[in-house]
Each structure stands twice: as C-alpha cells, then as structure tokens.
mmCIF file of C-alpha atoms in Angstrom:
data_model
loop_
_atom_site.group_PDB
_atom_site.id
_atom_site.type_symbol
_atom_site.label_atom_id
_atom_site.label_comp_id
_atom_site.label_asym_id
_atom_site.label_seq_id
_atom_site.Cartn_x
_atom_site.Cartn_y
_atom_site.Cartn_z
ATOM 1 C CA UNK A 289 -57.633 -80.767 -67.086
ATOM 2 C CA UNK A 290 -57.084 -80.443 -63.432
ATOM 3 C CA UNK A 291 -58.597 -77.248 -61.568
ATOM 4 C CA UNK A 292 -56.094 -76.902 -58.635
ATOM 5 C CA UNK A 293 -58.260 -74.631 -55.971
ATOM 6 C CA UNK A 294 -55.817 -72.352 -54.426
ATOM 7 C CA UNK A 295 -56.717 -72.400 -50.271
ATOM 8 C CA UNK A 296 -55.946 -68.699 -49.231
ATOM 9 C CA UNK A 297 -53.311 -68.735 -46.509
ATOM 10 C CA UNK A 298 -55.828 -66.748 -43.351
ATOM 11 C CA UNK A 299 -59.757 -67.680 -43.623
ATOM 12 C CA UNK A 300 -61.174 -64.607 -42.255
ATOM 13 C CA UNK A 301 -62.072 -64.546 -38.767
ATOM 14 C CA UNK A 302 -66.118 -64.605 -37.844
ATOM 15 C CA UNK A 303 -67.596 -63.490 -34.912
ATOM 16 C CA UNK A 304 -69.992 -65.662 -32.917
ATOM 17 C CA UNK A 305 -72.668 -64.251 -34.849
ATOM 18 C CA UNK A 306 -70.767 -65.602 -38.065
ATOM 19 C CA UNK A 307 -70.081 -62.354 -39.575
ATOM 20 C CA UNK A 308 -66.532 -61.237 -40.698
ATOM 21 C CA UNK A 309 -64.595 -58.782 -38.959
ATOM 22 C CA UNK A 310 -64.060 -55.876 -41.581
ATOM 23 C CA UNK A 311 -60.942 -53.803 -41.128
ATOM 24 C CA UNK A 312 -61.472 -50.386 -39.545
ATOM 25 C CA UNK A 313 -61.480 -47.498 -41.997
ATOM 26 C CA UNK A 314 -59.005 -44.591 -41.472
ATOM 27 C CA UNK A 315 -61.052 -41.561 -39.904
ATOM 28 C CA UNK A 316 -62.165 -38.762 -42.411
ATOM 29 C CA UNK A 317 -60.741 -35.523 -42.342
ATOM 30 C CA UNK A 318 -63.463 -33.079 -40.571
ATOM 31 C CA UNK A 319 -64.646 -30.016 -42.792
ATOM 32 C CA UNK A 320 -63.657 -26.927 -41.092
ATOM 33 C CA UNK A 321 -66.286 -25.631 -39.021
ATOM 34 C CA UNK A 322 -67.964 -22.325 -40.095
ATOM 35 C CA UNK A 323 -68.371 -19.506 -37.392
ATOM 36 C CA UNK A 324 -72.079 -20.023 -36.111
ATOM 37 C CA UNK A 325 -74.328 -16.684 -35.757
ATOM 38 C CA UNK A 326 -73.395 -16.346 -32.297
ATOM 39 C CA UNK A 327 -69.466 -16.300 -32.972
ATOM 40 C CA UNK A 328 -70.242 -13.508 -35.595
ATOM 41 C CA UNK A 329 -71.672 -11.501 -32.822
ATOM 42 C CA UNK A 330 -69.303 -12.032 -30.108
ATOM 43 C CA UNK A 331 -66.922 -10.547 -32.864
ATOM 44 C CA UNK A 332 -69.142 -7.752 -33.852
ATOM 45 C CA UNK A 333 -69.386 -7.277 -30.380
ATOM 46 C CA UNK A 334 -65.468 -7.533 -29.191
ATOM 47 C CA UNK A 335 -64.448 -5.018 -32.576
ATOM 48 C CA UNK A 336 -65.235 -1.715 -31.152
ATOM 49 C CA UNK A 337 -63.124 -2.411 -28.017
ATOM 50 C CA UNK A 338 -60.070 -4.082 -29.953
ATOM 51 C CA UNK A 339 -60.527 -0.952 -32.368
ATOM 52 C CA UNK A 340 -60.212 1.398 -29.325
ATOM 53 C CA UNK A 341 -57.543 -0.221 -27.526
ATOM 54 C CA UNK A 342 -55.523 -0.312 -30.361
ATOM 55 C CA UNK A 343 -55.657 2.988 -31.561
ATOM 56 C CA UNK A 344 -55.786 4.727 -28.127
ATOM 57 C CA UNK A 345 -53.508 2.478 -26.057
ATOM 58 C CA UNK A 346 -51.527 0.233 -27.987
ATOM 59 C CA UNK A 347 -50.530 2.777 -30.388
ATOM 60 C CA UNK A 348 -49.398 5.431 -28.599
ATOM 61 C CA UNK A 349 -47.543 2.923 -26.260
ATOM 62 C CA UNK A 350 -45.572 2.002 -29.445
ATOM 63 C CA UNK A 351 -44.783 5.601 -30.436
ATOM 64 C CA UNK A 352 -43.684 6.478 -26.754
ATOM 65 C CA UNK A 353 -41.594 2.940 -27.008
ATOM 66 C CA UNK A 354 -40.183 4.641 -30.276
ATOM 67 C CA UNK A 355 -39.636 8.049 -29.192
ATOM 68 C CA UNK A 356 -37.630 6.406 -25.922
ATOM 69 C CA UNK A 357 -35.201 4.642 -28.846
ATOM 70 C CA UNK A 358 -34.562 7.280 -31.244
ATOM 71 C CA UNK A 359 -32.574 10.755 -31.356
ATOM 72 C CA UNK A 360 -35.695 12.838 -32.477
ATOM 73 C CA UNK A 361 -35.143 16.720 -32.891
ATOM 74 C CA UNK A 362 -37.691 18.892 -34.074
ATOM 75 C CA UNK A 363 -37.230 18.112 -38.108
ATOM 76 C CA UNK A 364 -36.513 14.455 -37.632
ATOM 77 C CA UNK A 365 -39.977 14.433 -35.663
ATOM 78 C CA UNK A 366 -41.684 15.989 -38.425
ATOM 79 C CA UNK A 367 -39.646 13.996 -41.246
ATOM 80 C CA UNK A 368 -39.798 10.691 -39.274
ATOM 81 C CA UNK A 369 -35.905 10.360 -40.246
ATOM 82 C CA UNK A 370 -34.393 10.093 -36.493
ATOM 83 C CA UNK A 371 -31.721 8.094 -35.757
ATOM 84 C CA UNK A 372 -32.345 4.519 -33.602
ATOM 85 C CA UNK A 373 -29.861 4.690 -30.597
ATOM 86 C CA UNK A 374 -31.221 2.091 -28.636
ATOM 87 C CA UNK A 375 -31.067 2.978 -24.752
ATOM 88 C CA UNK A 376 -28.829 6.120 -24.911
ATOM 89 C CA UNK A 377 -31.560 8.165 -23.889
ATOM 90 C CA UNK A 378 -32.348 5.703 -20.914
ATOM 91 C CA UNK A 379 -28.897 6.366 -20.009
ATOM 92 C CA UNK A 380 -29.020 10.080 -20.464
ATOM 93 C CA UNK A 381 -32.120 10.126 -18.165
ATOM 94 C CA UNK A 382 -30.090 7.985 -15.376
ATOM 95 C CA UNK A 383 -27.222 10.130 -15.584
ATOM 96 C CA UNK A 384 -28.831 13.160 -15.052
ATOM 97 C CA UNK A 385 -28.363 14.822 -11.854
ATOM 98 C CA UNK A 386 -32.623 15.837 -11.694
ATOM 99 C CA UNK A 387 -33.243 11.985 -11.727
ATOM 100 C CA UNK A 388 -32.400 11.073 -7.573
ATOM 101 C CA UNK A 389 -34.480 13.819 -6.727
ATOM 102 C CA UNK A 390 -37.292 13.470 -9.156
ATOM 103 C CA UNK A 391 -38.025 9.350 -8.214
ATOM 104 C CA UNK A 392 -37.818 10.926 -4.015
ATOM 105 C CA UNK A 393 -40.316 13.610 -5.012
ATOM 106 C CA UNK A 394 -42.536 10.922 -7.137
ATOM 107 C CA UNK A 395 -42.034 8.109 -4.260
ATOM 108 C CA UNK A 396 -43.280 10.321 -1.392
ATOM 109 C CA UNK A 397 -45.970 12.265 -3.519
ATOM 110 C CA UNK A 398 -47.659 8.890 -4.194
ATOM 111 C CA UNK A 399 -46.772 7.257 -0.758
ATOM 112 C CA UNK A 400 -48.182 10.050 1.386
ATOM 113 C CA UNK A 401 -51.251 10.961 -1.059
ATOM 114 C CA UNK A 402 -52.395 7.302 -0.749
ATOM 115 C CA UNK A 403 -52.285 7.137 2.902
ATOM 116 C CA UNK A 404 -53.684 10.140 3.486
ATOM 117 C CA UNK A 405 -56.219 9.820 1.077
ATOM 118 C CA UNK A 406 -57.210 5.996 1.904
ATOM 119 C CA UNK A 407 -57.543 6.964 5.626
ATOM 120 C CA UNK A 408 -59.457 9.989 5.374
ATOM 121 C CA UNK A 409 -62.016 8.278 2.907
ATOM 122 C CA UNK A 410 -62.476 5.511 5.002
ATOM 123 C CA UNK A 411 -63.043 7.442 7.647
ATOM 124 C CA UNK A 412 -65.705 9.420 6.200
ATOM 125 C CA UNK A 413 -67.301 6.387 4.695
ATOM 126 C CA UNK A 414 -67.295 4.815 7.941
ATOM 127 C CA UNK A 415 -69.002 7.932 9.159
ATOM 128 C CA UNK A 416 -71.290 8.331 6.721
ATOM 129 C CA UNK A 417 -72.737 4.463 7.237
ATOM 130 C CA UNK A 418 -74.216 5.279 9.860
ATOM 131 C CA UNK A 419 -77.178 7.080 7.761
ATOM 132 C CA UNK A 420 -77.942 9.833 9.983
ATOM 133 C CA UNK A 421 -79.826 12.775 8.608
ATOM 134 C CA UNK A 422 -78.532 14.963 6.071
ATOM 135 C CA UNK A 423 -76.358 12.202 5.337
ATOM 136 C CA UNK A 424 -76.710 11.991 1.441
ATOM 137 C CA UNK A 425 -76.291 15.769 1.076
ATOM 138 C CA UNK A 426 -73.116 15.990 2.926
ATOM 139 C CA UNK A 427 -71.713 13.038 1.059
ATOM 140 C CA UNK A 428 -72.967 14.979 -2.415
ATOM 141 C CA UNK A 429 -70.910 18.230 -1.007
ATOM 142 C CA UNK A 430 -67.673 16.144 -0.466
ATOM 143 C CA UNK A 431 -67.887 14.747 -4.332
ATOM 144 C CA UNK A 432 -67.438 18.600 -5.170
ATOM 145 C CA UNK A 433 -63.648 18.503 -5.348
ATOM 146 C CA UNK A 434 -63.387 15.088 -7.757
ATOM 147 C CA UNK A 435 -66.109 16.876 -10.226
ATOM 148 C CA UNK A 436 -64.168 20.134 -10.588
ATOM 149 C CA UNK A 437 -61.662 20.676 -13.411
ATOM 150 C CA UNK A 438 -57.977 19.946 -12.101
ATOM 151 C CA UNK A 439 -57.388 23.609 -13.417
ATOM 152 C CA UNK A 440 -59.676 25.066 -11.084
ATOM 153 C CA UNK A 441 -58.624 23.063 -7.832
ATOM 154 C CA UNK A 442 -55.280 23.981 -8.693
ATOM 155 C CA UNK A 443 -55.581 27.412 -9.358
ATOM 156 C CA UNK A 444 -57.671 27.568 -5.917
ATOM 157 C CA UNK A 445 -54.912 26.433 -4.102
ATOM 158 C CA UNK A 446 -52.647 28.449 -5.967
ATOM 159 C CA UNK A 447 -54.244 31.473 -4.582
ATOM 160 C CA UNK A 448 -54.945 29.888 -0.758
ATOM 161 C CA UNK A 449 -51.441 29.400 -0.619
ATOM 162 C CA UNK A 450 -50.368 32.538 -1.890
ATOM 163 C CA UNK A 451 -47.519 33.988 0.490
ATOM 164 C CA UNK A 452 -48.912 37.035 0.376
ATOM 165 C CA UNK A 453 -52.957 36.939 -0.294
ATOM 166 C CA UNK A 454 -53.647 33.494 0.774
ATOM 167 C CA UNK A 455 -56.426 32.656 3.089
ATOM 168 C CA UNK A 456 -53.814 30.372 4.683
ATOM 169 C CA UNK A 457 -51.586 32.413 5.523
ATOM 170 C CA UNK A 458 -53.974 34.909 6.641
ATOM 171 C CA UNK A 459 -55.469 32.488 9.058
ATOM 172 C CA UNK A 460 -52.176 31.652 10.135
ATOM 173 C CA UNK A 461 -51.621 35.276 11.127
ATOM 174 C CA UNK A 462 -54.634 35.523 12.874
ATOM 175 C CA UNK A 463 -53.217 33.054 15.467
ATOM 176 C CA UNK A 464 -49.946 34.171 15.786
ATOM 177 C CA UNK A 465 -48.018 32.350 13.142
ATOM 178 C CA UNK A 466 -45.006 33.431 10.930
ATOM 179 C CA UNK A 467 -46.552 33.487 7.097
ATOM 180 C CA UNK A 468 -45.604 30.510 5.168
ATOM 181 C CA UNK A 469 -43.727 30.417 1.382
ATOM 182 C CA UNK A 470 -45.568 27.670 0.370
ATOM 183 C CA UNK A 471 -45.218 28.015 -3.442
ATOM 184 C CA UNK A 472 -41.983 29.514 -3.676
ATOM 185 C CA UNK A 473 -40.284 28.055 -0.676
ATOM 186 C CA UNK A 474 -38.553 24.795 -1.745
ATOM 187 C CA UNK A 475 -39.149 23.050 1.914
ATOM 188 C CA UNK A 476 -42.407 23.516 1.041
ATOM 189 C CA UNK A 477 -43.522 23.258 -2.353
ATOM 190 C CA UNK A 478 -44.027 19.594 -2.322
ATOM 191 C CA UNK A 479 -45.898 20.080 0.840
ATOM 192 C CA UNK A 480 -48.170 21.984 -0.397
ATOM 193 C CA UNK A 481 -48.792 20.033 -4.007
ATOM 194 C CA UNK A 482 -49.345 17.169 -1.698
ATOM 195 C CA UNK A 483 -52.209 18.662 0.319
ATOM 196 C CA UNK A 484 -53.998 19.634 -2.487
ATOM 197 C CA UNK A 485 -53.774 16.758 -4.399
ATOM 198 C CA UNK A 486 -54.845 14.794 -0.905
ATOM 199 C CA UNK A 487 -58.609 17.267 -1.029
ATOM 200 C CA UNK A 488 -58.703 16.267 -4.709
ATOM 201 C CA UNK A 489 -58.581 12.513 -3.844
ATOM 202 C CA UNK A 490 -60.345 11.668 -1.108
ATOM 203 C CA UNK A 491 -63.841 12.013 -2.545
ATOM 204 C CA UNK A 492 -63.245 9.022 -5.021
ATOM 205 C CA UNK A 493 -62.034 7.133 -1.938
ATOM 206 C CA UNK A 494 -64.718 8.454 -0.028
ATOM 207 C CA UNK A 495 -67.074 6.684 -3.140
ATOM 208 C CA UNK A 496 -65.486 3.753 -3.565
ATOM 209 C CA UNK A 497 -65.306 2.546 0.202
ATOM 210 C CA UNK A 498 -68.577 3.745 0.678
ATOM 211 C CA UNK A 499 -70.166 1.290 -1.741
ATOM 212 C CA UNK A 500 -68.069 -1.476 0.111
ATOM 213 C CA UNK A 501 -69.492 -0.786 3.086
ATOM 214 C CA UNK A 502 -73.021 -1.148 1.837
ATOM 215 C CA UNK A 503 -72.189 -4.712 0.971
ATOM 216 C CA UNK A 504 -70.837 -5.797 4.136
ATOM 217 C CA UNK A 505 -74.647 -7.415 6.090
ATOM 218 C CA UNK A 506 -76.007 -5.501 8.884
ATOM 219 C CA UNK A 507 -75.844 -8.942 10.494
ATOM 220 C CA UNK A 508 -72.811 -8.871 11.816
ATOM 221 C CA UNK A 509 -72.129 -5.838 13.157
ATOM 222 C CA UNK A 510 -75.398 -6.531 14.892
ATOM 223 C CA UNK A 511 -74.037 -10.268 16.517
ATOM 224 C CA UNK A 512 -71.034 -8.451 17.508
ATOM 225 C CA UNK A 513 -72.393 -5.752 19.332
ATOM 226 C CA UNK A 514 -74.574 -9.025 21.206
ATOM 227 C CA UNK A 515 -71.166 -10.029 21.948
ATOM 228 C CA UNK A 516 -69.914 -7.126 23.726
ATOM 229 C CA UNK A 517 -67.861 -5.625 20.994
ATOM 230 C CA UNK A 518 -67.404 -2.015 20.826
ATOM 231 C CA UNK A 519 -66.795 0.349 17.874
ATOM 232 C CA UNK A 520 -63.259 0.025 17.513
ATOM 233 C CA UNK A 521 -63.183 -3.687 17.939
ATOM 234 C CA UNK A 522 -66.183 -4.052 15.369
ATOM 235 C CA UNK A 523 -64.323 -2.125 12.451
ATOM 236 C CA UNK A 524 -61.089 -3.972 13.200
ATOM 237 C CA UNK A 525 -62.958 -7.517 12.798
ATOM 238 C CA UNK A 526 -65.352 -7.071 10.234
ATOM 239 C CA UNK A 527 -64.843 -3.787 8.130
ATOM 240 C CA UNK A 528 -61.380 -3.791 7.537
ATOM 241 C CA UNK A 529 -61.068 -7.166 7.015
ATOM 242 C CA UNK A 530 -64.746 -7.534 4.656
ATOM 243 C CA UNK A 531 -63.297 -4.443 2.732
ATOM 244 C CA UNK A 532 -59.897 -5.443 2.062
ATOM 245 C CA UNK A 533 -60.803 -6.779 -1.773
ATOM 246 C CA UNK A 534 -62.651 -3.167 -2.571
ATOM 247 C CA UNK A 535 -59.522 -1.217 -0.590
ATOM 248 C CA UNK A 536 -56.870 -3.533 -2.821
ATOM 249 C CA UNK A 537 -58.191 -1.883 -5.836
ATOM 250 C CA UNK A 538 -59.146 1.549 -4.456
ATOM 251 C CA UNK A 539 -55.484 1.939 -3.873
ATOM 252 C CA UNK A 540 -54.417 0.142 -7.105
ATOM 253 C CA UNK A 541 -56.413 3.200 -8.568
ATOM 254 C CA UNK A 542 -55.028 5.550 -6.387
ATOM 255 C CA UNK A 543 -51.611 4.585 -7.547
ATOM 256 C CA UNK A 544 -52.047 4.527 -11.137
ATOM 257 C CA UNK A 545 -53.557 7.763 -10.802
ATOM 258 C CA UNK A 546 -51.047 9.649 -7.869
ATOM 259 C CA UNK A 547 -48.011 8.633 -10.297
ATOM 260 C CA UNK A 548 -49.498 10.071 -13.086
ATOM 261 C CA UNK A 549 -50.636 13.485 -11.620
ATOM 262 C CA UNK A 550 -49.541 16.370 -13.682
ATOM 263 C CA UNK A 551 -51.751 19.242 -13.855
ATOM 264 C CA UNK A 552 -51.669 19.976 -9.669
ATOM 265 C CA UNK A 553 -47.952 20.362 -9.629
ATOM 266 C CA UNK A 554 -47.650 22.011 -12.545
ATOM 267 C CA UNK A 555 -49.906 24.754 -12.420
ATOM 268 C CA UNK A 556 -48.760 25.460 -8.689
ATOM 269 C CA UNK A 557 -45.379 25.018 -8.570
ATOM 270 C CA UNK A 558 -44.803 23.763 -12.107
ATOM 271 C CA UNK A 559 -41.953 21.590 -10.532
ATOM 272 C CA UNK A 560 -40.297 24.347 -9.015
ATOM 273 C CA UNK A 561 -38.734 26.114 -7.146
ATOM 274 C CA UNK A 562 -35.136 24.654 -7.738
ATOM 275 C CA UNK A 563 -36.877 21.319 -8.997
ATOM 276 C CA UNK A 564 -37.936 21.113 -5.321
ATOM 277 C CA UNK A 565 -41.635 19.714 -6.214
ATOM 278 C CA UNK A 566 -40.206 18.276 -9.494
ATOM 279 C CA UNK A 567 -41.560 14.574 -10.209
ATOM 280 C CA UNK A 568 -41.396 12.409 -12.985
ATOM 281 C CA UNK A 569 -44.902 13.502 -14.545
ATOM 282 C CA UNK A 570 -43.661 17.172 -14.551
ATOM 283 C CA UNK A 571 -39.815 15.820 -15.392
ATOM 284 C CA UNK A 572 -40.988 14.291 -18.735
ATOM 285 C CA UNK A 573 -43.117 17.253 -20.004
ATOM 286 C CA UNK A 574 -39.958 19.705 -19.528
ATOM 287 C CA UNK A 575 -37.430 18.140 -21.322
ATOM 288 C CA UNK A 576 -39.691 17.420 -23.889
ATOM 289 C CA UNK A 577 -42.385 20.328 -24.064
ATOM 290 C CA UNK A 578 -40.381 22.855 -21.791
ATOM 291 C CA UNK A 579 -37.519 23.496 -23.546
ATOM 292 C CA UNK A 580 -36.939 25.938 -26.837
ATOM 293 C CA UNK A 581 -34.640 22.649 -27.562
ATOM 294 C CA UNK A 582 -37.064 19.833 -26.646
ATOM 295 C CA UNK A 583 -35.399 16.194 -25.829
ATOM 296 C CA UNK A 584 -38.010 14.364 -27.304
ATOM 297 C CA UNK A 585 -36.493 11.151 -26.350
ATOM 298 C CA UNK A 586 -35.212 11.470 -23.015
ATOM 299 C CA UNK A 587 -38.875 12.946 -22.136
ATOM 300 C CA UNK A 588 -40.609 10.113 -23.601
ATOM 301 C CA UNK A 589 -37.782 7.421 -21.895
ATOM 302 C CA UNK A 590 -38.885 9.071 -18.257
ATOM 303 C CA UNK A 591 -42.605 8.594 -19.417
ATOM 304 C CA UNK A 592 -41.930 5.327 -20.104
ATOM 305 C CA UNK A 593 -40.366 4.770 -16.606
ATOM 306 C CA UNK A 594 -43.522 5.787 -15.145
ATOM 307 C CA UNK A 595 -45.903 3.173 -17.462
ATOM 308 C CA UNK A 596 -43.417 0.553 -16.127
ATOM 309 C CA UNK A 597 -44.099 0.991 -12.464
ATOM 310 C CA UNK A 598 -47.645 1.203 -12.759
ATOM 311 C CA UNK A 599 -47.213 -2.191 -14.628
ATOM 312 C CA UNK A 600 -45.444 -3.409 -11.875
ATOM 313 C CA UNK A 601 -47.831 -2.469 -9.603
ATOM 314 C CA UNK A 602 -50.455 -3.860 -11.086
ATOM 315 C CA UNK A 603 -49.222 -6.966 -11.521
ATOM 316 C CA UNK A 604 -48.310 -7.457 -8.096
ATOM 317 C CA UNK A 605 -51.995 -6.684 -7.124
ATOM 318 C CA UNK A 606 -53.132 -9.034 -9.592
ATOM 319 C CA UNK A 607 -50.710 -11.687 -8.021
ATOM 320 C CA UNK A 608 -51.921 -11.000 -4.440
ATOM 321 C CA UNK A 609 -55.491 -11.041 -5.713
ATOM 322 C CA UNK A 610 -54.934 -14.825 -7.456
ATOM 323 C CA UNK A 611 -53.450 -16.021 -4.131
ATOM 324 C CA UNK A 612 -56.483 -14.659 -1.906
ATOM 325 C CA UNK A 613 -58.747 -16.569 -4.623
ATOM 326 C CA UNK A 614 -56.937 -20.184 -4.554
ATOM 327 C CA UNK A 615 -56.458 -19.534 -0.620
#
C-alpha cells in the first residue's frame, strides 16, 4: 500500500532564529475599571456642592423658567394646573407701556452706580496704600455701610432725604438752597436711589481694590519714582494697568449685584413716584407680589430678563478674560 504524504501548500515562515512566526491574537476586552479610593472621595467631596446647586440654583431657575411659560393665577399656582402659553407673557411684558422706562431706569441705575462706585473705591484704596497712621481704623469705619442691613441704609436715607425733616435738606437751607423733593419728586427719585445705593457700594470696592493693590511689588513704584515719574504718571503705568484683572471682576460683581438691587429702591421710593425710579428688580415684584391680582408669569418673564443679562455679562467677561490669557 502506498502512503502518499500530502506537502501542505505554505511551510510556515521561521525567523532567523528558526522559530515560527505565530499569528497575533485579537486583544482582550479590558475589565471595567473600578473607582479607586481617591475617585470615591473626590465624589464624596463634589456631592454637597452638586446637592446645593441643584436645589438652590438650578431649581428655582427651572420654576422661574416655568412660571415665565405658563398662565398661573392664584389657584392654578396652588393646584399646579396652569395653562403652558409659551412666550405670551414675554410678549405681554414687551408690550407694556412700563417696559421703555423700566430697562432706562435699570440701564442708568447700574451704569452710574458702577462708575461711581469703581472710582470712588479706587480712590480710597489708592489712598489708603499709602499706610499712614490711623490707616486701618479709617478703612474699618468705611466697611460700616456694606455690614449694615439694606433695611437700615435704606430707611436712613429715607429719612435724610425726607422733604421735610431731612438732614439734607436742612443743610441745604442753611446755605441758601430751595428744599429738594427727593422721594416724591419724580426728577429726582432715581437720583436719590442712586446715591444711596453708590454709599452702600463703595466699601466692597473699597475691599476688593485694596487687596489688589497689596499685590502689586513696592518695586516698581520705587524704579519709577528713580525715573522721574510723578504720582499721576505712576498710577496710570503701573496701578491701573497691574489691577485691571482684580477691577474686571470687581465690576463683574458690581453688575450682577447693581441689576439685582431691590430692597434700596423699594423701601425709598418703592418704584415710585409715577414709576419714575421703577426698574426691573422692583417691576417684577409688582406685577407679581404687588397686585391683589398678581401676574405671576409676566413677573417671573421680567425676572428672567434680568438672569439673562447678567449671563450675558458674564460671559463676555469670561471671553475677554480667555483672550488676555492666550495673549
């Protein structure tokens, strides 16, 4: 019987070393890795905020949102049943004739309050640099109108302004001058909620640019002044400029906060007279708190308006501040 051997058709291919190549195995699946001790406490650790931003931001951002879309009255707020009406409210706030003059009074309240308020604190920060004596407890003395309740500064101011009992107006007579209407003259209502929001704000300026100041090295100022440069030329080129990053988000601040301001105007003027001092903070809380027939959704639809330009704002900033940084 005749063995036929059968020749395969490809002799495996050896290697110098006269080993045969083997044929790669397909890669195993990797087991899923389990979180290590130190993810478990970055999580612990990142829960309490998540928990809090939720419940306290994110929330009540989604039941404005809701309020702005709906045709709540009274029951339907307490029965949850209101109607969704998409942006009828948005265009019952536009349409109403209290909405031109409500964005002027908001656009100049916050314009002038931040100037005046920037420029005075850096001013007296400036001022106060120079550590002369008595220095710390005048700087303590100025922080007295930030840590008193808003209540009390405005009900201070309510009564310095008063047309007839003020202090102003007394010192105003003293010298000669007609008595002013502050409070219940509408040429001057916003006027005066301006200048007494202004005291209120400059002290956190004051703080803020203060602590930027201390940064800046004694180094320089002390080169320039080799150099022949005075005062004025020194702050130009090397305080303004070295505090720009710490003024950027001192008025950022400032901003958020001016827009929001509430409790000044209110308990002065409380938007009045003839919606003369009338912004959008004090806007939203009439129609829906002010009224025996509160417009829940209208209110909440102006509220709104005001989160979206502080969101604007703050993007731009954060814009700006990603172009200094890759500049």
């Amino acid at each position: 019987m005749n063995h036929t051997t059968q020749v395969p058709d490809r002799l495996p291919v050896r290697e110098e070393t006269g080993a045969a190549t083997a044929a790669p195995s397909p890669p195993r699946a990797r087991a899923p890795r389990r979180p290590t001790s130190q993810q478990w406490a970055a999580w612990a650790f990142l829960a309490p905020v998540t928990l809090y931003l939720a419940l306290f931001y994110a929330y009540p951002l989604y039941r404005n949102l809701d309020l702005s879309l709906r045709n709540y009255t009274v029951r339907s707020f307490v029965q949850g049943d209101a109607p969704f009406t998409g942006l009828a409210n948005y265009r019952t706030v536009f349409d109403d004739p209290t909405f031109a003059p409500a964005l002027l009074h908001t656009a100049v309240f916050t314009a002038v309050c931040l100037v005046f308020q920037y420029a005075i604190g850096l001013a007296l920060a400036v001022f106060f640099n120079q550590h002369f004596r008595l220095s710390a407890t005048l700087r303590a003395l100025f922080l007295v109108p930030w840590l008193l309740p808003l209540i009390v500064s405005a009900s201070t101011w309510s009564w310095m302004l008063n047309s007839d009992s003020g202090i102003v107006n007394a010192a105003l007579h003293a010298v000669g001058v007609d008595p002013v209407n502050w409070l219940t003259s509408p040429s001057w209502s916003l006027t005066s909620v301006i200048i007494a929001n202004i005291w209120i704000g400059v002290p956190f300026n004051l703080v803020v640019l203060y602590s930027g100041l201390q940064s800046i090295p004694g180094a320089l100022y002390e080169a320039a002044a080799l150099d022949g440069a005075g005062a004025w030329r020194r702050f130009w080129s090397i305080t303004f400029p070295l505090l720009r990053p710490v003024s950027a988000i001192t008025l950022l601040l400032g901003l958020v906060y001016t827009l929001k301001v509430f409790d000044i105007i209110w308990i002065m003027t409380k938007g009045g007279p003839a919606d003369s001092s009338t912004t959008f903070a004090t806007w939203s809380y009439q129609l829906g708190f002010g009224n025996l027939l509160p417009a829940f959704g209208p209110g909440a639809a102006v509220g709104n308006l005001l989160v979206v330009a502080a969101l604007v704002f703050g993007l731009v900033y954060l814009r700006v501040q990603r172009k200094q940084y890759e500049s």
